Short mmCIF file of C-alpha atoms and ligand atoms in Angstrom, two decimals:
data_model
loop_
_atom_site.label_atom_id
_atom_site.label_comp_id
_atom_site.label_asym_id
_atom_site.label_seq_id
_atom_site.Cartn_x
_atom_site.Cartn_y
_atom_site.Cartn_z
CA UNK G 1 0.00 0.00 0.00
CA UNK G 2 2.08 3.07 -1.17
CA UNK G 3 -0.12 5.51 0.59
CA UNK G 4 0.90 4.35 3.62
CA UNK G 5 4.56 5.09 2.95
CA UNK G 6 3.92 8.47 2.42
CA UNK G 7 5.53 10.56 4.96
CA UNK G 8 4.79 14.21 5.77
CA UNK G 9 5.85 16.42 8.34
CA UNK G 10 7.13 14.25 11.54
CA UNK G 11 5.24 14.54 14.90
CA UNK G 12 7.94 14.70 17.62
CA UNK G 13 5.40 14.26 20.68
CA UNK G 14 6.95 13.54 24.14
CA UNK G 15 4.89 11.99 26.66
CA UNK G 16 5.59 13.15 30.11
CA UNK G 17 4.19 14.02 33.61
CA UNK G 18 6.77 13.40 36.38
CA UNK G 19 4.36 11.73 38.69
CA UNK G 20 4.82 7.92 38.13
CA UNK G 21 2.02 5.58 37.92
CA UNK G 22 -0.28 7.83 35.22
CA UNK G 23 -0.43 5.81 32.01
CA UNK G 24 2.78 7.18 30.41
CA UNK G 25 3.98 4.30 29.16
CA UNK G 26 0.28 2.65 28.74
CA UNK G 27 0.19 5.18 26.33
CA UNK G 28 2.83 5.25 25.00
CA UNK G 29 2.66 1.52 23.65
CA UNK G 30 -0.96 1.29 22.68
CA UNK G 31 -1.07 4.73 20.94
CA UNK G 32 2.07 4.08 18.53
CA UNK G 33 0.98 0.71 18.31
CA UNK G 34 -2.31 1.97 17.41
CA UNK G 35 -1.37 4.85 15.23
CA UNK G 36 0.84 2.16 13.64
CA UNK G 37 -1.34 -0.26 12.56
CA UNK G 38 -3.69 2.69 11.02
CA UNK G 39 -0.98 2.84 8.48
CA UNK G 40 1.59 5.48 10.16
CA UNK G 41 5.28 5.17 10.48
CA UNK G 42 5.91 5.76 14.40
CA UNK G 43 9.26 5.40 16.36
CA UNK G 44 8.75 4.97 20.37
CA UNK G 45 11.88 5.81 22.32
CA UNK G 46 11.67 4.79 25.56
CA UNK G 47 13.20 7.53 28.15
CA UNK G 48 12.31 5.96 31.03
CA UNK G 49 14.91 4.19 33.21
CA UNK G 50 12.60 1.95 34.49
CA UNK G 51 11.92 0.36 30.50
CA UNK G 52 8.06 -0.68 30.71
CA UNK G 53 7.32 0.70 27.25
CA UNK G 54 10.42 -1.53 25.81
CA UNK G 55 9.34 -4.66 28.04
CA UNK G 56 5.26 -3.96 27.55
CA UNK G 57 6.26 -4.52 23.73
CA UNK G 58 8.38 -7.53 24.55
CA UNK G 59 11.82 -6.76 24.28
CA UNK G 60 13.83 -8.39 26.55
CA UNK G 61 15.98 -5.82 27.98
CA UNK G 62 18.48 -7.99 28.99
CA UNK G 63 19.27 -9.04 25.36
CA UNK G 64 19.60 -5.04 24.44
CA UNK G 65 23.18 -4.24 23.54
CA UNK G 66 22.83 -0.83 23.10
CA UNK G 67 19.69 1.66 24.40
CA UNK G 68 19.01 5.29 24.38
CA UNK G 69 21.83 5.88 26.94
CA UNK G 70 24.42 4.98 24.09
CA UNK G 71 22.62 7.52 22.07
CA UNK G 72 22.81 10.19 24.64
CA UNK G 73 26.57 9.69 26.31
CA UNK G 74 28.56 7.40 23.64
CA UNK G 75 27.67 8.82 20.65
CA UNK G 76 26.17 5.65 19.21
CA UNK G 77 24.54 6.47 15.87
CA UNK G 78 20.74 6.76 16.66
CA UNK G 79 20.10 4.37 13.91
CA UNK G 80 22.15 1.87 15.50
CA UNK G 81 19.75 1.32 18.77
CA UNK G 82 16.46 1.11 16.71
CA UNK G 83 14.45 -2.25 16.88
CA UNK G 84 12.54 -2.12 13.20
CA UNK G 85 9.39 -3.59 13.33
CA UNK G 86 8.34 -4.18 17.12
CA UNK G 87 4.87 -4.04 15.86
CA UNK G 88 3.31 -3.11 12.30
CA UNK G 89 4.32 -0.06 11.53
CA UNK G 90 6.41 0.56 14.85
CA UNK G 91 9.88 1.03 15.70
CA UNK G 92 11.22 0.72 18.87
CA UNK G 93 14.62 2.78 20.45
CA UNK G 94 14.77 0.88 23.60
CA UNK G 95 15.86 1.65 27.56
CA UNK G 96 17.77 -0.33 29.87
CA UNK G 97 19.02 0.40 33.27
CA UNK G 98 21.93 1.91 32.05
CA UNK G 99 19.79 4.84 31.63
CA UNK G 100 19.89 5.44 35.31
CA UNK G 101 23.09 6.72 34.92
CA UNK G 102 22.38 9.21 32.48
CA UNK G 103 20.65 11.55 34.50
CA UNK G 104 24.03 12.00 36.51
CA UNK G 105 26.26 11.51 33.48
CA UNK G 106 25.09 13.88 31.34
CA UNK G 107 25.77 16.59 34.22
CA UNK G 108 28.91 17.75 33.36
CA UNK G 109 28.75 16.74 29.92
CA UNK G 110 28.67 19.70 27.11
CA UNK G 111 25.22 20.77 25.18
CA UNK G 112 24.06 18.20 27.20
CA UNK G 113 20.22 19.37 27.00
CA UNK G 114 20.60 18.95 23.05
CA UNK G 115 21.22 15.49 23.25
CA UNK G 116 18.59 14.23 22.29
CA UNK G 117 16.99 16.78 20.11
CA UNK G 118 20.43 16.53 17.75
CA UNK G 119 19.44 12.26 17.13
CA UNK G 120 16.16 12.98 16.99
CA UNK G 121 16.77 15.80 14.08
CA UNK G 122 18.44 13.07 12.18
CA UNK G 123 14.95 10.85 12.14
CA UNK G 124 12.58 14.07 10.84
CA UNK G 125 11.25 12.62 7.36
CA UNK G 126 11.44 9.43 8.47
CA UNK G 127 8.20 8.70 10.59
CA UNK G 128 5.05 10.09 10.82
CA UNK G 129 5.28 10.31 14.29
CA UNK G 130 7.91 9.76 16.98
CA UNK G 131 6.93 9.60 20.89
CA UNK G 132 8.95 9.98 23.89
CA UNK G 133 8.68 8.03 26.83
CA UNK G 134 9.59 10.47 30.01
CA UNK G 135 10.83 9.74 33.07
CA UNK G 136 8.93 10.77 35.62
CA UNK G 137 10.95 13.42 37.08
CA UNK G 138 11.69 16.33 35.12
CA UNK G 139 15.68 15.92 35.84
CA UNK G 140 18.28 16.10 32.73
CA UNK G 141 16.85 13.22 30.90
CA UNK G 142 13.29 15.01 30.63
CA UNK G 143 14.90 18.24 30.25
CA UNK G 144 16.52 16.69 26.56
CA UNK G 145 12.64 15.03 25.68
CA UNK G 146 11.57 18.74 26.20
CA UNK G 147 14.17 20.53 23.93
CA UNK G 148 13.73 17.56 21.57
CA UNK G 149 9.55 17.43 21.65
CA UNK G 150 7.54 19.70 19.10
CA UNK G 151 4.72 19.14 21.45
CA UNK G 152 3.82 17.46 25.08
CA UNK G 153 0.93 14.73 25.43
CA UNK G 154 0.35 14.86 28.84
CA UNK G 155 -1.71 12.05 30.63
CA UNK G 156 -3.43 12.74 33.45
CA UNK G 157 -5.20 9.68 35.64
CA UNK G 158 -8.52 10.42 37.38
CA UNK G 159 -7.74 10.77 40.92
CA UNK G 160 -7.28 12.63 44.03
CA UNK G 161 -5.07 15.28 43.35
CA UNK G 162 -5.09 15.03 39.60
CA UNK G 163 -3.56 18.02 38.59
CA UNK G 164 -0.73 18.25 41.91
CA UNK G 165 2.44 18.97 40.24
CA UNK G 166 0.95 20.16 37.23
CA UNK G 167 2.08 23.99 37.65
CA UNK G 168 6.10 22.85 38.35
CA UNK G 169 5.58 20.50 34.40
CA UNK G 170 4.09 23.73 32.98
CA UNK G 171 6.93 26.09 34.56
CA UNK G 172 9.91 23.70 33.25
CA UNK G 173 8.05 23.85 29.94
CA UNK G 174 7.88 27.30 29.79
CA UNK G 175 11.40 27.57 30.88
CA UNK G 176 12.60 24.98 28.14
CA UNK G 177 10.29 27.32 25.79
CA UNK G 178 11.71 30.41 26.73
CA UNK G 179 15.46 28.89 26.76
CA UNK G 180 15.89 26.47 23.70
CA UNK G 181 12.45 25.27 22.41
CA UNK G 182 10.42 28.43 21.43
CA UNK G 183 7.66 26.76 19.51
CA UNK G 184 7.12 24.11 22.39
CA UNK G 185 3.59 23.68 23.36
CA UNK G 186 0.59 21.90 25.23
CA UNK G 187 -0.79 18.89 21.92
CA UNK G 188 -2.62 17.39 24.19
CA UNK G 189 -4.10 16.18 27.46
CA UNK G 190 -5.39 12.71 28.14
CA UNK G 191 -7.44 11.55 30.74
CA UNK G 192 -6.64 8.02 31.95
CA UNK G 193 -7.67 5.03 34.03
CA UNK G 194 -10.88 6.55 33.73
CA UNK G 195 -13.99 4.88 35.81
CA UNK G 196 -17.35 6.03 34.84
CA UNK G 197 -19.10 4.45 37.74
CA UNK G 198 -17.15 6.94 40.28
CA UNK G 199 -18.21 10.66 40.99
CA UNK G 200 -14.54 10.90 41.44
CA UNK G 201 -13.67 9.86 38.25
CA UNK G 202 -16.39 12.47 36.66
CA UNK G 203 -15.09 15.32 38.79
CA UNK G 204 -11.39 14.81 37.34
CA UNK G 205 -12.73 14.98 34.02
CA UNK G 206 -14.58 18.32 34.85
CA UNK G 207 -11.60 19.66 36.46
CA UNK G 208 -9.02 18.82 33.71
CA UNK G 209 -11.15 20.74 31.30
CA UNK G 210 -11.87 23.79 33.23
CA UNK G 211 -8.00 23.70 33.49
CA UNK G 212 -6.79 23.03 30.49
CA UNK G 213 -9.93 23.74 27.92
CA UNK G 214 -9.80 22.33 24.38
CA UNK G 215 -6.53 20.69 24.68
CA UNK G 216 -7.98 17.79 26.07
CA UNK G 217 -8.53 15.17 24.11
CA UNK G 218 -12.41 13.84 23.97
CA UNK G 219 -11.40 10.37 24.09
CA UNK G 220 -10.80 8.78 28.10
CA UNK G 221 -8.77 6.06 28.75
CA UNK G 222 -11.21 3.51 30.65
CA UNK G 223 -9.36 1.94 33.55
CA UNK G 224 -9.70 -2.25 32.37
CA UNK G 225 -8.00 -5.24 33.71
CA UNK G 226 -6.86 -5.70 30.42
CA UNK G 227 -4.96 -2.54 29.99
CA UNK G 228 -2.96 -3.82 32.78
CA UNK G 229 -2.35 -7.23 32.17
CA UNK G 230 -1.18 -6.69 28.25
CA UNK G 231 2.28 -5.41 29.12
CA UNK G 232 3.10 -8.89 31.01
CA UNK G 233 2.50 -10.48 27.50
CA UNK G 234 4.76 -8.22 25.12
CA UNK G 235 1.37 -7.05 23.86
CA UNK G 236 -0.24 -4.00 22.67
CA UNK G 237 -3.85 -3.60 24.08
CA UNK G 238 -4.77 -4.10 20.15
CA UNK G 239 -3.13 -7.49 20.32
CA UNK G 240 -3.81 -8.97 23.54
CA UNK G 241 -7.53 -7.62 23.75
CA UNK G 242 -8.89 -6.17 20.24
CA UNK G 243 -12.13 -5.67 20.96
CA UNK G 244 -12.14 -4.58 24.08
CA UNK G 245 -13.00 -0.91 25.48
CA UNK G 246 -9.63 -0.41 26.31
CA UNK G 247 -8.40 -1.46 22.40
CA UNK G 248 -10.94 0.75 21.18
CA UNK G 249 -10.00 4.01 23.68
CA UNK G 250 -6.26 4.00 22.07
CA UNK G 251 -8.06 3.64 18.57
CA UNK G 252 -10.33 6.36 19.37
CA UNK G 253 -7.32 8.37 20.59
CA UNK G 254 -4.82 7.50 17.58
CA UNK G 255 -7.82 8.87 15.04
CA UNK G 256 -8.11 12.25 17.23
CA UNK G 257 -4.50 12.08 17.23
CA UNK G 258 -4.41 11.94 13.56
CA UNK G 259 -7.20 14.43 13.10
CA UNK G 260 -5.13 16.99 15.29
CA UNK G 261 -2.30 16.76 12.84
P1 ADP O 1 3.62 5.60 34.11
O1 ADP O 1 4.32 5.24 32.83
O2 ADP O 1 3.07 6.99 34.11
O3 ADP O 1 4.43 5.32 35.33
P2 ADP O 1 2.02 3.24 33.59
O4 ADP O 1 1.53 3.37 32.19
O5 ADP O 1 3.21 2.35 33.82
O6 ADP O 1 2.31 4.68 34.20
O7 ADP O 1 0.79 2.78 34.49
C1 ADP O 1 0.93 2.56 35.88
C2 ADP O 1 0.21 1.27 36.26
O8 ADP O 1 -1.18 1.41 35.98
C3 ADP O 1 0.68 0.08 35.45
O9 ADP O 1 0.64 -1.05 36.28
C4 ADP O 1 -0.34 -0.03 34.34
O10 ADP O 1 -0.49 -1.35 33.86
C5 ADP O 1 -1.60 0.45 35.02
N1 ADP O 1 -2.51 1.13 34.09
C6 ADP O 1 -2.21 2.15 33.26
N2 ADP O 1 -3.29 2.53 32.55
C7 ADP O 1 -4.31 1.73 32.95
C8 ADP O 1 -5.71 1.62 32.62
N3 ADP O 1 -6.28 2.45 31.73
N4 ADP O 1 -6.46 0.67 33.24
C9 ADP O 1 -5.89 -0.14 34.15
N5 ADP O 1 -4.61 -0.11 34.51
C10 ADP O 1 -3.82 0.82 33.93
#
């Protein structure tokens, strides 16, 4: 299918929210994979020490001879740590533990916030879109998936204090905006682990929009068993569930994502 090879501008989207536990990397897989099998060309890198993107799709971390650290600190061509084909349509650039040492590494290294942005440069033209994986801290590592990002997706889950530590993620993007990423922006907010059945739940929602407006996407992330269990299996949500609410939420959210362009 040649349309499908047909590549316009690349969508450099990092994921990120330094609160742990939120769905970034629940996203992260079943949206590329998603987007992926609609046809589109997507790279994940995985920026997270911790690696649950790269294991929720299977790879075997200990086989991995060279990550995204070898990117960032031994100049390892980027092309050199990508996984073709994880999934249709999906690339993979994965993380290991090593990565833990970045954060302190990179320290006293030179144009060390550019990192990133400089491999990533060499990839434009290539994909459709490319997502980042963040740590969930907003040390050096997220500082170089901020210079590097044309846009943030930021994933918020429906709880108590929702949208705590929200105003410190906007003030290091505005920082990163007004430093070395002027076009930097909001693309999107994304409710997650979403339970209908809860007043909770439905006060979240209310409050993300009043707080953020139209940048939220329509589509919520349901919170399913499912969802959970498909990382243990290597599996996108598409894969180990496909018609199930949470296959169809990423589905629903890969078309919006599309639509946004
Ligand atoms: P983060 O990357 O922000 O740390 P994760 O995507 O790893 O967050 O999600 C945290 C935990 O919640 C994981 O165990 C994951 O399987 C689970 N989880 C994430 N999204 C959902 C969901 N929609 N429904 C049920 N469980 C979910």
């Amino acid at each position: 299918d040649p349309v499908k090879h047909v590549i316009g501008q690349t969508k450099v989207l990092a994921i990120i929210n330094q609160k742990g536990g939120v769905g970034k990397s629940t996203t992260a897989i079943n949206l590329s994979a998603a987007l992926g099998e609609m046809g589109k060309q997507v790279l994940l890198i995985d920026l997270d020490p911790q690696g649950n993107s790269s294991s929720g799709l299977g790879i075997e971390k200990s086989q991995v001879e060279h990550c995204v650290y070898d990117v960032l600190l031994n100049q390892t061509p980027v092309e050199d740590v990508i996984i073709p084909d994880i999934c249709e349509g999906l690339d993979v650039i994965p993380a290991t533990i090593n990565l833990a040492g970045a954060e302190v590494e990179l320290v006293s290294e030179m144009a060390r916030e550019n990192r990133l942005k400089d491999a990533v440069g060499s990839l434009r033209g290539k994909y459709d879109f490319i997502f980042i994986d963040c740590p969930p801290s907003l040390g050096l590592l997220t500082v170089n998936a901020l210079v590097a990002a044309d846009k943030l997706l930021i994933p918020i889950q429906c709880e108590f204090y929702a949208l705590e530590g929200v105003t410190k993620l906007l003030d290091s993007m505005k920082r990163v905006k007004g430093l070395l990423n002027p076009s930097l922006d909001i693309y999107g907010v994304l409710l997650t682990m979403y339970d209908g059945r809860t007043t909770l739940s439905r006060q979240v929602v209310d409050e993300v929009r009043s707080y953020f407006g139209k940048t939220v996407f329509e589509t919520l992330i349901p919170r399913t068993v499912k969802l959970s269990e498909a990382p243990s299996y290597g599996l996108p949500i598409t894969q180990y569930d496909p018609t199930g609410k949470g296959a169809q939420s990423y589905i629903d959210l890969a078309k919006e994502v599309i639509l946004r362009g």
